[in-house]
JSON list of C-alpha atoms in Angstrom, two decimals:
[
{"chain": "A", "resi": 675, "resn": "TYR", "atom": "CA", "xyz": [6.26, -16.02, 40.57]},
{"chain": "A", "resi": 676, "resn": "GLU", "atom": "CA", "xyz": [8.14, -16.13, 43.87]},
{"chain": "A", "resi": 677, "resn": "GLN", "atom": "CA", "xyz": [10.49, -13.38, 42.71]},
{"chain": "A", "resi": 678, "resn": "GLN", "atom": "CA", "xyz": [7.64, -11.18, 41.52]},
{"chain": "A", "resi": 679, "resn": "GLN", "atom": "CA", "xyz": [5.75, -11.76, 44.77]},
{"chain": "A", "resi": 680, "resn": "SER", "atom": "CA", "xyz": [8.84, -10.87, 46.80]},
{"chain": "A", "resi": 681, "resn": "MET", "atom": "CA", "xyz": [9.28, -7.57, 44.94]},
{"chain": "A", "resi": 682, "resn": "TRP", "atom": "CA", "xyz": [5.59, -6.76, 45.40]},
{"chain": "A", "resi": 683, "resn": "GLU", "atom": "CA", "xyz": [5.60, -7.43, 49.13]},
{"chain": "A", "resi": 684, "resn": "ASN", "atom": "CA", "xyz": [8.92, -5.65, 49.81]},
{"chain": "A", "resi": 685, "resn": "LYS", "atom": "CA", "xyz": [8.19, -2.73, 47.46]},
{"chain": "A", "resi": 686, "resn": "THR", "atom": "CA", "xyz": [11.51, -3.15, 45.63]},
{"chain": "A", "resi": 687, "resn": "GLN", "atom": "CA", "xyz": [12.47, -3.04, 41.97]},
{"chain": "A", "resi": 688, "resn": "SER", "atom": "CA", "xyz": [15.16, -5.72, 42.10]},
{"chain": "A", "resi": 689, "resn": "VAL", "atom": "CA", "xyz": [15.63, -9.20, 43.46]},
{"chain": "A", "resi": 690, "resn": "PRO", "atom": "CA", "xyz": [18.77, -11.36, 43.86]},
{"chain": "A", "resi": 691, "resn": "GLN", "atom": "CA", "xyz": [19.36, -13.93, 41.10]},
{"chain": "A", "resi": 692, "resn": "ARG", "atom": "CA", "xyz": [16.55, -12.49, 38.99]},
{"chain": "A", "resi": 693, "resn": "ILE", "atom": "CA", "xyz": [15.40, -14.94, 36.30]},
{"chain": "A", "resi": 694, "resn": "VAL", "atom": "CA", "xyz": [15.87, -13.49, 32.82]},
{"chain": "A", "resi": 695, "resn": "SER", "atom": "CA", "xyz": [15.11, -16.67, 30.86]},
{"chain": "A", "resi": 696, "resn": "LEU", "atom": "CA", "xyz": [12.53, -19.29, 31.76]},
{"chain": "A", "resi": 697, "resn": "THR", "atom": "CA", "xyz": [14.26, -21.94, 29.62]},
{"chain": "A", "resi": 698, "resn": "GLN", "atom": "CA", "xyz": [17.71, -21.07, 31.00]},
{"chain": "A", "resi": 699, "resn": "PRO", "atom": "CA", "xyz": [17.27, -19.75, 34.55]},
{"chain": "A", "resi": 700, "resn": "HIS", "atom": "CA", "xyz": [21.03, -20.02, 35.22]},
{"chain": "A", "resi": 701, "resn": "ILE", "atom": "CA", "xyz": [21.85, -17.24, 32.74]},
{"chain": "A", "resi": 702, "resn": "ARG", "atom": "CA", "xyz": [22.76, -13.91, 34.32]},
{"chain": "A", "resi": 703, "resn": "PRO", "atom": "CA", "xyz": [22.76, -10.43, 32.72]},
{"chain": "A", "resi": 704, "resn": "ILE", "atom": "CA", "xyz": [26.33, -9.20, 32.31]},
{"chain": "A", "resi": 705, "resn": "VAL", "atom": "CA", "xyz": [26.74, -5.44, 31.86]},
{"chain": "A", "resi": 706, "resn": "ARG", "atom": "CA", "xyz": [29.49, -4.77, 29.30]},
{"chain": "A", "resi": 707, "resn": "GLY", "atom": "CA", "xyz": [28.72, -1.22, 28.18]},
{"chain": "A", "resi": 708, "resn": "LYS", "atom": "CA", "xyz": [29.34, -1.90, 24.51]},
{"chain": "A", "resi": 709, "resn": "ALA", "atom": "CA", "xyz": [27.67, 0.21, 21.86]},
{"chain": "A", "resi": 710, "resn": "GLY", "atom": "CA", "xyz": [24.47, -1.49, 20.75]},
{"chain": "A", "resi": 711, "resn": "LYS", "atom": "CA", "xyz": [24.88, -4.29, 23.32]},
{"chain": "A", "resi": 712, "resn": "PRO", "atom": "CA", "xyz": [25.14, -2.79, 26.81]},
{"chain": "A", "resi": 713, "resn": "ILE", "atom": "CA", "xyz": [24.09, -6.09, 28.40]},
{"chain": "A", "resi": 714, "resn": "GLU", "atom": "CA", "xyz": [25.11, -9.60, 27.31]},
{"chain": "A", "resi": 715, "resn": "PHE", "atom": "CA", "xyz": [23.77, -12.98, 28.36]},
{"chain": "A", "resi": 716, "resn": "GLY", "atom": "CA", "xyz": [25.67, -16.25, 28.48]},
{"chain": "A", "resi": 717, "resn": "ALA", "atom": "CA", "xyz": [28.82, -17.77, 29.88]},
{"chain": "A", "resi": 718, "resn": "LYS", "atom": "CA", "xyz": [31.80, -15.60, 30.72]},
{"chain": "A", "resi": 719, "resn": "LEU", "atom": "CA", "xyz": [35.18, -17.15, 29.94]},
{"chain": "A", "resi": 720, "resn": "SER", "atom": "CA", "xyz": [38.71, -16.57, 31.15]},
{"chain": "A", "resi": 721, "resn": "VAL", "atom": "CA", "xyz": [41.25, -18.20, 28.83]},
{"chain": "A", "resi": 722, "resn": "SER", "atom": "CA", "xyz": [44.98, -18.06, 28.25]},
{"chain": "A", "resi": 723, "resn": "CYS", "atom": "CA", "xyz": [46.98, -18.67, 25.09]},
{"chain": "A", "resi": 724, "resn": "VAL", "atom": "CA", "xyz": [50.40, -20.37, 25.05]},
{"chain": "A", "resi": 725, "resn": "ASP", "atom": "CA", "xyz": [52.10, -20.91, 21.68]},
{"chain": "A", "resi": 726, "resn": "ASN", "atom": "CA", "xyz": [48.69, -20.52, 20.00]},
{"chain": "A", "resi": 727, "resn": "TYR", "atom": "CA", "xyz": [47.18, -23.25, 22.19]},
{"chain": "A", "resi": 728, "resn": "VAL", "atom": "CA", "xyz": [44.16, -22.14, 24.23]},
{"chain": "A", "resi": 729, "resn": "PHE", "atom": "CA", "xyz": [43.61, -23.10, 27.87]},
{"chain": "A", "resi": 730, "resn": "LEU", "atom": "CA", "xyz": [40.11, -22.64, 29.31]},
{"chain": "A", "resi": 731, "resn": "ASP", "atom": "CA", "xyz": [40.93, -21.51, 32.85]},
{"chain": "A", "resi": 732, "resn": "LYS", "atom": "CA", "xyz": [37.53, -20.38, 34.15]},
{"chain": "A", "resi": 733, "resn": "ILE", "atom": "CA", "xyz": [33.95, -20.43, 32.94]},
{"chain": "A", "resi": 734, "resn": "SER", "atom": "CA", "xyz": [31.04, -18.99, 34.89]},
{"chain": "A", "resi": 735, "resn": "TRP", "atom": "CA", "xyz": [27.49, -17.78, 34.37]},
{"chain": "A", "resi": 736, "resn": "GLU", "atom": "CA", "xyz": [28.08, -14.98, 36.88]},
{"chain": "A", "resi": 737, "resn": "ASN", "atom": "CA", "xyz": [29.85, -11.74, 36.14]},
{"chain": "A", "resi": 738, "resn": "PHE", "atom": "CA", "xyz": [33.36, -11.77, 37.62]},
{"chain": "A", "resi": 739, "resn": "ASN", "atom": "CA", "xyz": [36.47, -9.64, 37.54]},
{"chain": "A", "resi": 740, "resn": "GLU", "atom": "CA", "xyz": [39.04, -11.30, 35.28]},
{"chain": "A", "resi": 741, "resn": "SER", "atom": "CA", "xyz": [42.00, -9.61, 36.98]},
{"chain": "A", "resi": 742, "resn": "CYS", "atom": "CA", "xyz": [41.44, -11.62, 40.17]},
{"chain": "A", "resi": 743, "resn": "HIS", "atom": "CA", "xyz": [42.34, -14.84, 38.35]},
{"chain": "A", "resi": 744, "resn": "LEU", "atom": "CA", "xyz": [45.68, -13.81, 36.82]},
{"chain": "A", "resi": 745, "resn": "LYS", "atom": "CA", "xyz": [47.71, -15.38, 39.63]},
{"chain": "A", "resi": 746, "resn": "GLU", "atom": "CA", "xyz": [45.78, -18.63, 39.32]},
{"chain": "A", "resi": 747, "resn": "GLN", "atom": "CA", "xyz": [46.35, -18.73, 35.57]},
{"chain": "A", "resi": 748, "resn": "VAL", "atom": "CA", "xyz": [50.09, -18.12, 35.93]},
{"chain": "A", "resi": 749, "resn": "GLU", "atom": "CA", "xyz": [50.34, -20.80, 38.61]},
{"chain": "A", "resi": 750, "resn": "LYS", "atom": "CA", "xyz": [48.57, -23.25, 36.26]},
{"chain": "A", "resi": 751, "resn": "TYR", "atom": "CA", "xyz": [51.17, -22.40, 33.63]},
{"chain": "A", "resi": 752, "resn": "LYS", "atom": "CA", "xyz": [53.96, -23.24, 36.07]},
{"chain": "A", "resi": 753, "resn": "GLU", "atom": "CA", "xyz": [52.22, -26.48, 37.05]},
{"chain": "A", "resi": 754, "resn": "THR", "atom": "CA", "xyz": [51.95, -27.50, 33.39]},
{"chain": "A", "resi": 755, "resn": "PHE", "atom": "CA", "xyz": [55.39, -26.48, 32.10]},
{"chain": "A", "resi": 756, "resn": "GLY", "atom": "CA", "xyz": [57.45, -26.51, 35.29]},
{"chain": "A", "resi": 757, "resn": "TYR", "atom": "CA", "xyz": [58.47, -22.82, 35.29]},
{"chain": "A", "resi": 758, "resn": "TYR", "atom": "CA", "xyz": [56.98, -19.34, 35.25]},
{"chain": "A", "resi": 759, "resn": "PRO", "atom": "CA", "xyz": [56.55, -17.57, 31.90]},
{"chain": "A", "resi": 760, "resn": "GLU", "atom": "CA", "xyz": [59.05, -14.92, 30.90]},
{"chain": "A", "resi": 761, "resn": "SER", "atom": "CA", "xyz": [56.29, -12.41, 30.20]},
{"chain": "A", "resi": 762, "resn": "VAL", "atom": "CA", "xyz": [52.52, -12.11, 30.51]},
{"chain": "A", "resi": 763, "resn": "HIS", "atom": "CA", "xyz": [50.59, -10.19, 27.86]},
{"chain": "A", "resi": 764, "resn": "VAL", "atom": "CA", "xyz": [47.30, -8.97, 29.26]},
{"chain": "A", "resi": 765, "resn": "ASP", "atom": "CA", "xyz": [44.52, -6.47, 28.76]},
{"chain": "A", "resi": 766, "resn": "LYS", "atom": "CA", "xyz": [44.26, -3.23, 30.71]},
{"chain": "A", "resi": 767, "resn": "ILE", "atom": "CA", "xyz": [41.92, -4.70, 33.33]},
{"chain": "A", "resi": 768, "resn": "TYR", "atom": "CA", "xyz": [44.65, -7.15, 34.47]},
{"chain": "A", "resi": 769, "resn": "ARG", "atom": "CA", "xyz": [47.27, -4.43, 35.08]},
{"chain": "A", "resi": 770, "resn": "THR", "atom": "CA", "xyz": [46.42, -3.77, 38.69]},
{"chain": "A", "resi": 771, "resn": "ARG", "atom": "CA", "xyz": [49.02, -2.79, 41.25]},
{"chain": "A", "resi": 772, "resn": "GLU", "atom": "CA", "xyz": [48.60, -6.11, 43.04]},
{"chain": "A", "resi": 773, "resn": "ASN", "atom": "CA", "xyz": [49.12, -8.15, 39.88]},
{"chain": "A", "resi": 774, "resn": "ARG", "atom": "CA", "xyz": [52.12, -6.05, 38.85]},
{"chain": "A", "resi": 775, "resn": "ASN", "atom": "CA", "xyz": [53.82, -6.53, 42.22]},
{"chain": "A", "resi": 776, "resn": "TRP", "atom": "CA", "xyz": [53.05, -10.26, 42.20]},
{"chain": "A", "resi": 777, "resn": "CYS", "atom": "CA", "xyz": [54.58, -10.71, 38.76]},
{"chain": "A", "resi": 778, "resn": "LYS", "atom": "CA", "xyz": [57.59, -8.56, 39.66]},
{"chain": "A", "resi": 779, "resn": "GLU", "atom": "CA", "xyz": [58.36, -10.73, 42.68]},
{"chain": "A", "resi": 780, "resn": "ARG", "atom": "CA", "xyz": [58.55, -13.77, 40.40]},
{"chain": "A", "resi": 781, "resn": "GLY", "atom": "CA", "xyz": [60.57, -12.13, 37.65]},
{"chain": "A", "resi": 782, "resn": "ILE", "atom": "CA", "xyz": [57.66, -12.02, 35.19]},
{"chain": "A", "resi": 783, "resn": "ARG", "atom": "CA", "xyz": [57.37, -9.04, 32.88]},
{"chain": "A", "resi": 784, "resn": "ILE", "atom": "CA", "xyz": [53.80, -7.84, 32.46]},
{"chain": "A", "resi": 785, "resn": "SER", "atom": "CA", "xyz": [52.90, -6.02, 29.27]},
{"chain": "A", "resi": 786, "resn": "GLY", "atom": "CA", "xyz": [51.52, -2.50, 29.07]},
{"chain": "A", "resi": 787, "resn": "PRO", "atom": "CA", "xyz": [52.56, 0.93, 30.34]},
{"chain": "A", "resi": 788, "resn": "LYS", "atom": "CA", "xyz": [53.49, 1.56, 33.93]},
{"chain": "A", "resi": 789, "resn": "LEU", "atom": "CA", "xyz": [51.04, 2.98, 36.44]},
{"chain": "A", "resi": 790, "resn": "GLY", "atom": "CA", "xyz": [50.91, 6.70, 36.96]},
{"chain": "A", "resi": 791, "resn": "ARG", "atom": "CA", "xyz": [51.41, 9.62, 34.63]},
{"chain": "A", "resi": 792, "resn": "PRO", "atom": "CA", "xyz": [52.84, 8.60, 31.25]},
{"chain": "A", "resi": 793, "resn": "PRO", "atom": "CA", "xyz": [56.45, 9.72, 30.69]},
{"chain": "A", "resi": 794, "resn": "LYS", "atom": "CA", "xyz": [57.14, 12.62, 28.34]},
{"chain": "A", "resi": 795, "resn": "ASN", "atom": "CA", "xyz": [60.00, 10.92, 26.57]},
{"chain": "A", "resi": 796, "resn": "VAL", "atom": "CA", "xyz": [59.70, 7.29, 25.46]},
{"chain": "A", "resi": 797, "resn": "SER", "atom": "CA", "xyz": [62.69, 5.56, 23.92]},
{"chain": "A", "resi": 798, "resn": "GLU", "atom": "CA", "xyz": [62.48, 3.76, 20.61]},
{"chain": "A", "resi": 799, "resn": "GLU", "atom": "CA", "xyz": [63.23, 0.47, 22.37]},
{"chain": "A", "resi": 800, "resn": "GLU", "atom": "CA", "xyz": [60.25, 0.92, 24.69]},
{"chain": "A", "resi": 801, "resn": "LYS", "atom": "CA", "xyz": [57.98, 1.79, 21.75]},
{"chain": "A", "resi": 802, "resn": "LYS", "atom": "CA", "xyz": [59.15, -1.28, 19.89]},
{"chain": "A", "resi": 803, "resn": "GLN", "atom": "CA", "xyz": [58.60, -3.47, 22.97]},
{"chain": "A", "resi": 804, "resn": "ALA", "atom": "CA", "xyz": [55.08, -2.05, 23.49]},
{"chain": "A", "resi": 805, "resn": "HIS", "atom": "CA", "xyz": [54.18, -2.67, 19.86]},
{"chain": "A", "resi": 806, "resn": "SER", "atom": "CA", "xyz": [55.54, -6.21, 20.02]},
{"chain": "A", "resi": 807, "resn": "ASP", "atom": "CA", "xyz": [53.57, -6.93, 23.21]},
{"chain": "A", "resi": 808, "resn": "GLU", "atom": "CA", "xyz": [50.35, -5.64, 21.69]},
{"chain": "A", "resi": 809, "resn": "CYS", "atom": "CA", "xyz": [50.82, -7.75, 18.56]},
{"chain": "A", "resi": 810, "resn": "PHE", "atom": "CA", "xyz": [51.55, -10.78, 20.72]},
{"chain": "A", "resi": 811, "resn": "ARG", "atom": "CA", "xyz": [48.42, -10.20, 22.79]},
{"chain": "A", "resi": 812, "resn": "ASN", "atom": "CA", "xyz": [46.28, -10.09, 19.65]},
{"chain": "A", "resi": 813, "resn": "ALA", "atom": "CA", "xyz": [46.69, -13.86, 19.40]},
{"chain": "A", "resi": 814, "resn": "ILE", "atom": "CA", "xyz": [44.08, -14.47, 22.10]},
{"chain": "A", "resi": 815, "resn": "GLU", "atom": "CA", "xyz": [41.63, -12.11, 20.39]},
{"chain": "A", "resi": 816, "resn": "GLY", "atom": "CA", "xyz": [42.18, -14.01, 17.17]},
{"chain": "A", "resi": 817, "resn": "LYS", "atom": "CA", "xyz": [41.42, -17.30, 18.93]},
{"chain": "A", "resi": 818, "resn": "PHE", "atom": "CA", "xyz": [38.04, -16.00, 20.05]},
{"chain": "A", "resi": 819, "resn": "GLY", "atom": "CA", "xyz": [37.30, -14.88, 16.51]},
{"chain": "A", "resi": 820, "resn": "GLN", "atom": "CA", "xyz": [38.38, -18.24, 15.11]},
{"chain": "A", "resi": 821, "resn": "ALA", "atom": "CA", "xyz": [36.25, -20.13, 17.63]},
{"chain": "A", "resi": 822, "resn": "LYS", "atom": "CA", "xyz": [33.20, -18.03, 16.74]},
{"chain": "A", "resi": 823, "resn": "ARG", "atom": "CA", "xyz": [33.60, -18.00, 12.95]},
{"chain": "A", "resi": 824, "resn": "ARG", "atom": "CA", "xyz": [34.83, -21.52, 12.29]},
{"chain": "A", "resi": 825, "resn": "PHE", "atom": "CA", "xyz": [33.71, -23.55, 15.30]},
{"chain": "A", "resi": 826, "resn": "SER", "atom": "CA", "xyz": [30.36, -21.93, 16.24]},
{"chain": "A", "resi": 827, "resn": "LEU", "atom": "CA", "xyz": [31.28, -20.69, 19.69]},
{"chain": "A", "resi": 828, "resn": "ASN", "atom": "CA", "xyz": [28.63, -17.98, 19.33]},
{"chain": "A", "resi": 829, "resn": "LEU", "atom": "CA", "xyz": [25.96, -20.55, 18.36]},
{"chain": "A", "resi": 830, "resn": "VAL", "atom": "CA", "xyz": [25.77, -22.68, 21.49]},
{"chain": "A", "resi": 831, "resn": "MET", "atom": "CA", "xyz": [22.16, -24.00, 21.43]},
{"chain": "A", "resi": 832, "resn": "THR", "atom": "CA", "xyz": [22.23, -26.24, 24.49]},
{"chain": "A", "resi": 833, "resn": "LYS", "atom": "CA", "xyz": [19.94, -25.34, 27.40]},
{"chain": "A", "resi": 834, "resn": "LEU", "atom": "CA", "xyz": [21.39, -26.95, 30.52]},
{"chain": "A", "resi": 835, "resn": "PRO", "atom": "CA", "xyz": [24.44, -25.34, 32.17]},
{"chain": "A", "resi": 836, "resn": "GLU", "atom": "CA", "xyz": [26.36, -28.63, 32.16]},
{"chain": "A", "resi": 837, "resn": "THR", "atom": "CA", "xyz": [25.78, -29.27, 28.45]},
{"chain": "A", "resi": 838, "resn": "SER", "atom": "CA", "xyz": [26.61, -25.66, 27.57]},
{"chain": "A", "resi": 839, "resn": "ILE", "atom": "CA", "xyz": [29.91, -25.84, 29.45]},
{"chain": "A", "resi": 840, "resn": "THR", "atom": "CA", "xyz": [30.72, -29.11, 27.69]},
{"chain": "A", "resi": 841, "resn": "SER", "atom": "CA", "xyz": [29.94, -27.59, 24.30]},
{"chain": "A", "resi": 842, "resn": "ILE", "atom": "CA", "xyz": [32.19, -24.59, 24.99]},
{"chain": "A", "resi": 843, "resn": "ALA", "atom": "CA", "xyz": [35.04, -26.79, 26.24]},
{"chain": "A", "resi": 844, "resn": "ILE", "atom": "CA", "xyz": [34.79, -29.04, 23.18]},
{"chain": "A", "resi": 845, "resn": "THR", "atom": "CA", "xyz": [34.95, -25.98, 20.94]},
{"chain": "A", "resi": 846, "resn": "PHE", "atom": "CA", "xyz": [38.31, -24.93, 22.37]},
{"chain": "A", "resi": 847, "resn": "LEU", "atom": "CA", "xyz": [39.48, -28.55, 22.23]},
{"chain": "A", "resi": 848, "resn": "VAL", "atom": "CA", "xyz": [38.78, -28.58, 18.48]},
{"chain": "A", "resi": 849, "resn": "VAL", "atom": "CA", "xyz": [40.59, -25.24, 18.11]},
{"chain": "A", "resi": 850, "resn": "ASN", "atom": "CA", "xyz": [43.69, -26.80, 19.70]},
{"chain": "A", "resi": 851, "resn": "LEU", "atom": "CA", "xyz": [43.38, -29.95, 17.61]},
{"chain": "A", "resi": 852, "resn": "SER", "atom": "CA", "xyz": [43.24, -27.82, 14.48]},
{"chain": "A", "resi": 853, "resn": "LYS", "atom": "CA", "xyz": [46.48, -26.10, 15.52]},
{"chain": "A", "resi": 854, "resn": "LEU", "atom": "CA", "xyz": [48.09, -29.46, 16.34]},
{"chain": "A", "resi": 855, "resn": "LEU", "atom": "CA", "xyz": [47.07, -30.88, 12.96]},
{"chain": "A", "resi": 856, "resn": "ARG", "atom": "CA", "xyz": [48.71, -27.97, 11.14]},
{"chain": "A", "resi": 857, "resn": "GLN", "atom": "CA", "xyz": [51.92, -28.52, 13.09]},
{"chain": "A", "resi": 858, "resn": "PHE", "atom": "CA", "xyz": [51.93, -32.25, 12.28]},
{"chain": "A", "resi": 859, "resn": "LEU", "atom": "CA", "xyz": [51.42, -31.37, 8.63]},
{"chain": "A", "resi": 860, "resn": "SER", "atom": "CA", "xyz": [54.35, -28.93, 8.74]},
{"chain": "A", "resi": 861, "resn": "LEU", "atom": "CA", "xyz": [56.54, -31.57, 10.37]},
{"chain": "A", "resi": 862, "resn": "PHE", "atom": "CA", "xyz": [55.49, -34.19, 7.82]},
{"chain": "A", "resi": 863, "resn": "LEU", "atom": "CA", "xyz": [56.20, -31.87, 4.88]},
{"chain": "A", "resi": 864, "resn": "SER", "atom": "CA", "xyz": [59.59, -30.98, 6.35]},
{"chain": "A", "resi": 865, "resn": "LEU", "atom": "CA", "xyz": [60.53, -34.66, 6.77]},
{"chain": "A", "resi": 866, "resn": "PHE", "atom": "CA", "xyz": [59.19, -35.51, 3.32]},
{"chain": "A", "resi": 867, "resn": "THR", "atom": "CA", "xyz": [61.21, -32.70, 1.73]},
{"chain": "A", "resi": 868, "resn": "ASN", "atom": "CA", "xyz": [64.32, -33.78, 3.62]},
{"chain": "A", "resi": 869, "resn": "ASN", "atom": "CA", "xyz": [64.01, -37.43, 2.48]},
{"chain": "A", "resi": 870, "resn": "ARG", "atom": "CA", "xyz": [63.33, -36.61, -1.15]},
{"chain": "A", "resi": 871, "resn": "THR", "atom": "CA", "xyz": [66.00, -33.96, -1.73]},
{"chain": "A", "resi": 872, "resn": "GLY", "atom": "CA", "xyz": [68.69, -34.89, 0.78]},
{"chain": "A", "resi": 873, "resn": "LYS", "atom": "CA", "xyz": [68.54, -31.48, 2.35]},
{"chain": "A", "resi": 874, "resn": "LEU", "atom": "CA", "xyz": [65.97, -29.56, 4.33]},
{"chain": "A", "resi": 875, "resn": "ILE", "atom": "CA", "xyz": [64.17, -26.89, 2.35]},
{"chain": "A", "resi": 876, "resn": "LYS", "atom": "CA", "xyz": [62.15, -24.49, 4.47]},
{"chain": "A", "resi": 877, "resn": "PRO", "atom": "CA", "xyz": [59.29, -22.79, 2.68]},
{"chain": "A", "resi": 878, "resn": "PRO", "atom": "CA", "xyz": [58.04, -19.58, 4.33]},
{"chain": "A", "resi": 879, "resn": "PHE", "atom": "CA", "xyz": [55.10, -21.34, 5.98]},
{"chain": "A", "resi": 880, "resn": "ILE", "atom": "CA", "xyz": [57.19, -24.14, 7.56]},
{"chain": "A", "resi": 881, "resn": "ASN", "atom": "CA", "xyz": [59.41, -23.52, 10.58]},
{"chain": "A", "resi": 882, "resn": "PHE", "atom": "CA", "xyz": [60.93, -26.92, 11.30]},
{"chain": "A", "resi": 883, "resn": "ASP", "atom": "CA", "xyz": [62.93, -25.94, 14.40]},
{"chain": "A", "resi": 884, "resn": "TYR", "atom": "CA", "xyz": [59.98, -24.13, 16.00]},
{"chain": "A", "resi": 885, "resn": "THR", "atom": "CA", "xyz": [57.57, -27.00, 15.28]},
{"chain": "A", "resi": 886, "resn": "LEU", "atom": "CA", "xyz": [59.93, -29.65, 16.65]},
{"chain": "A", "resi": 887, "resn": "ASN", "atom": "CA", "xyz": [60.71, -27.63, 19.76]},
{"chain": "A", "resi": 888, "resn": "ASN", "atom": "CA", "xyz": [57.00, -26.97, 20.34]},
{"chain": "A", "resi": 889, "resn": "PHE", "atom": "CA", "xyz": [56.27, -30.71, 20.23]},
{"chain": "A", "resi": 890, "resn": "TYR", "atom": "CA", "xyz": [59.04, -31.29, 22.76]},
{"chain": "A", "resi": 891, "resn": "VAL", "atom": "CA", "xyz": [57.80, -28.57, 25.15]},
{"chain": "A", "resi": 892, "resn": "LEU", "atom": "CA", "xyz": [54.24, -29.86, 24.99]},
{"chain": "A", "resi": 893, "resn": "LYS", "atom": "CA", "xyz": [55.56, -33.40, 25.66]},
{"chain": "A", "resi": 894, "resn": "LEU", "atom": "CA", "xyz": [54.26, -34.74, 22.35]},
{"chain": "A", "resi": 895, "resn": "ILE", "atom": "CA", "xyz": [57.66, -36.05, 21.30]},
{"chain": "A", "resi": 896, "resn": "ASP", "atom": "CA", "xyz": [60.72, -37.40, 23.08]},
{"chain": "A", "resi": 897, "resn": "LEU", "atom": "CA", "xyz": [64.08, -36.18, 21.76]},
{"chain": "A", "resi": 898, "resn": "SER", "atom": "CA", "xyz": [66.21, -37.85, 24.41]},
{"chain": "A", "resi": 899, "resn": "GLU", "atom": "CA", "xyz": [66.56, -41.06, 22.41]},
{"chain": "A", "resi": 900, "resn": "ASN", "atom": "CA", "xyz": [66.92, -39.34, 19.01]},
{"chain": "A", "resi": 901, "resn": "SER", "atom": "CA", "xyz": [63.81, -41.14, 17.90]},
{"chain": "A", "resi": 902, "resn": "TRP", "atom": "CA", "xyz": [60.42, -39.88, 16.82]},
{"chain": "A", "resi": 903, "resn": "SER", "atom": "CA", "xyz": [58.65, -43.13, 17.48]},
{"chain": "A", "resi": 904, "resn": "LYS", "atom": "CA", "xyz": [57.00, -41.69, 20.60]},
{"chain": "A", "resi": 905, "resn": "VAL", "atom": "CA", "xyz": [54.90, -39.06, 18.91]},
{"chain": "A", "resi": 906, "resn": "ALA", "atom": "CA", "xyz": [51.54, -39.01, 20.70]}
]
């Protein structure tokens, strides 16, 4: 009523923080420009994916520019793993001049074509690198699809902003636990095969070296004592 009264008195057609839902007044309209859905309602997420593990970096009910948070996400990566990533695979909106220069100063390769007019001649190595980067970036799109199809990310029914944020965070937690469970299963099958046959047989779906190294990087296992008794 206060918003409607304000528009009537000021003879305007808009009002700041306009309520679009009486049951969820914190929801804001987010203009996306998609066919059939030009405006979306709900939380906007900024996530990163490292070795198929998802990190929820920012969640907000307001519309924000994702490119402004690239530096913060990379710094969080360094804080977690102790070093900057070798490369960052991002969407077109992240490839601003400021972000490119910031990554270049830190020796980080950012995916995508360079700014300016595209070159006439592109080497086969550059084409192969661009294709590899695009395939690598598809992992984060697949995580969103997995969270929506299997873990009901698109069916958040909570009303309060705090409970909605908790529900979204738990969804990504379960996505990571599902990935971790598959890796433990791969490690168990590798150890079981090694003990039963006396040699390590690697089926196509088991990569023993990658799984073991991933556990070590994520600090789930301690290899310094040649013992796996410290698996978290």
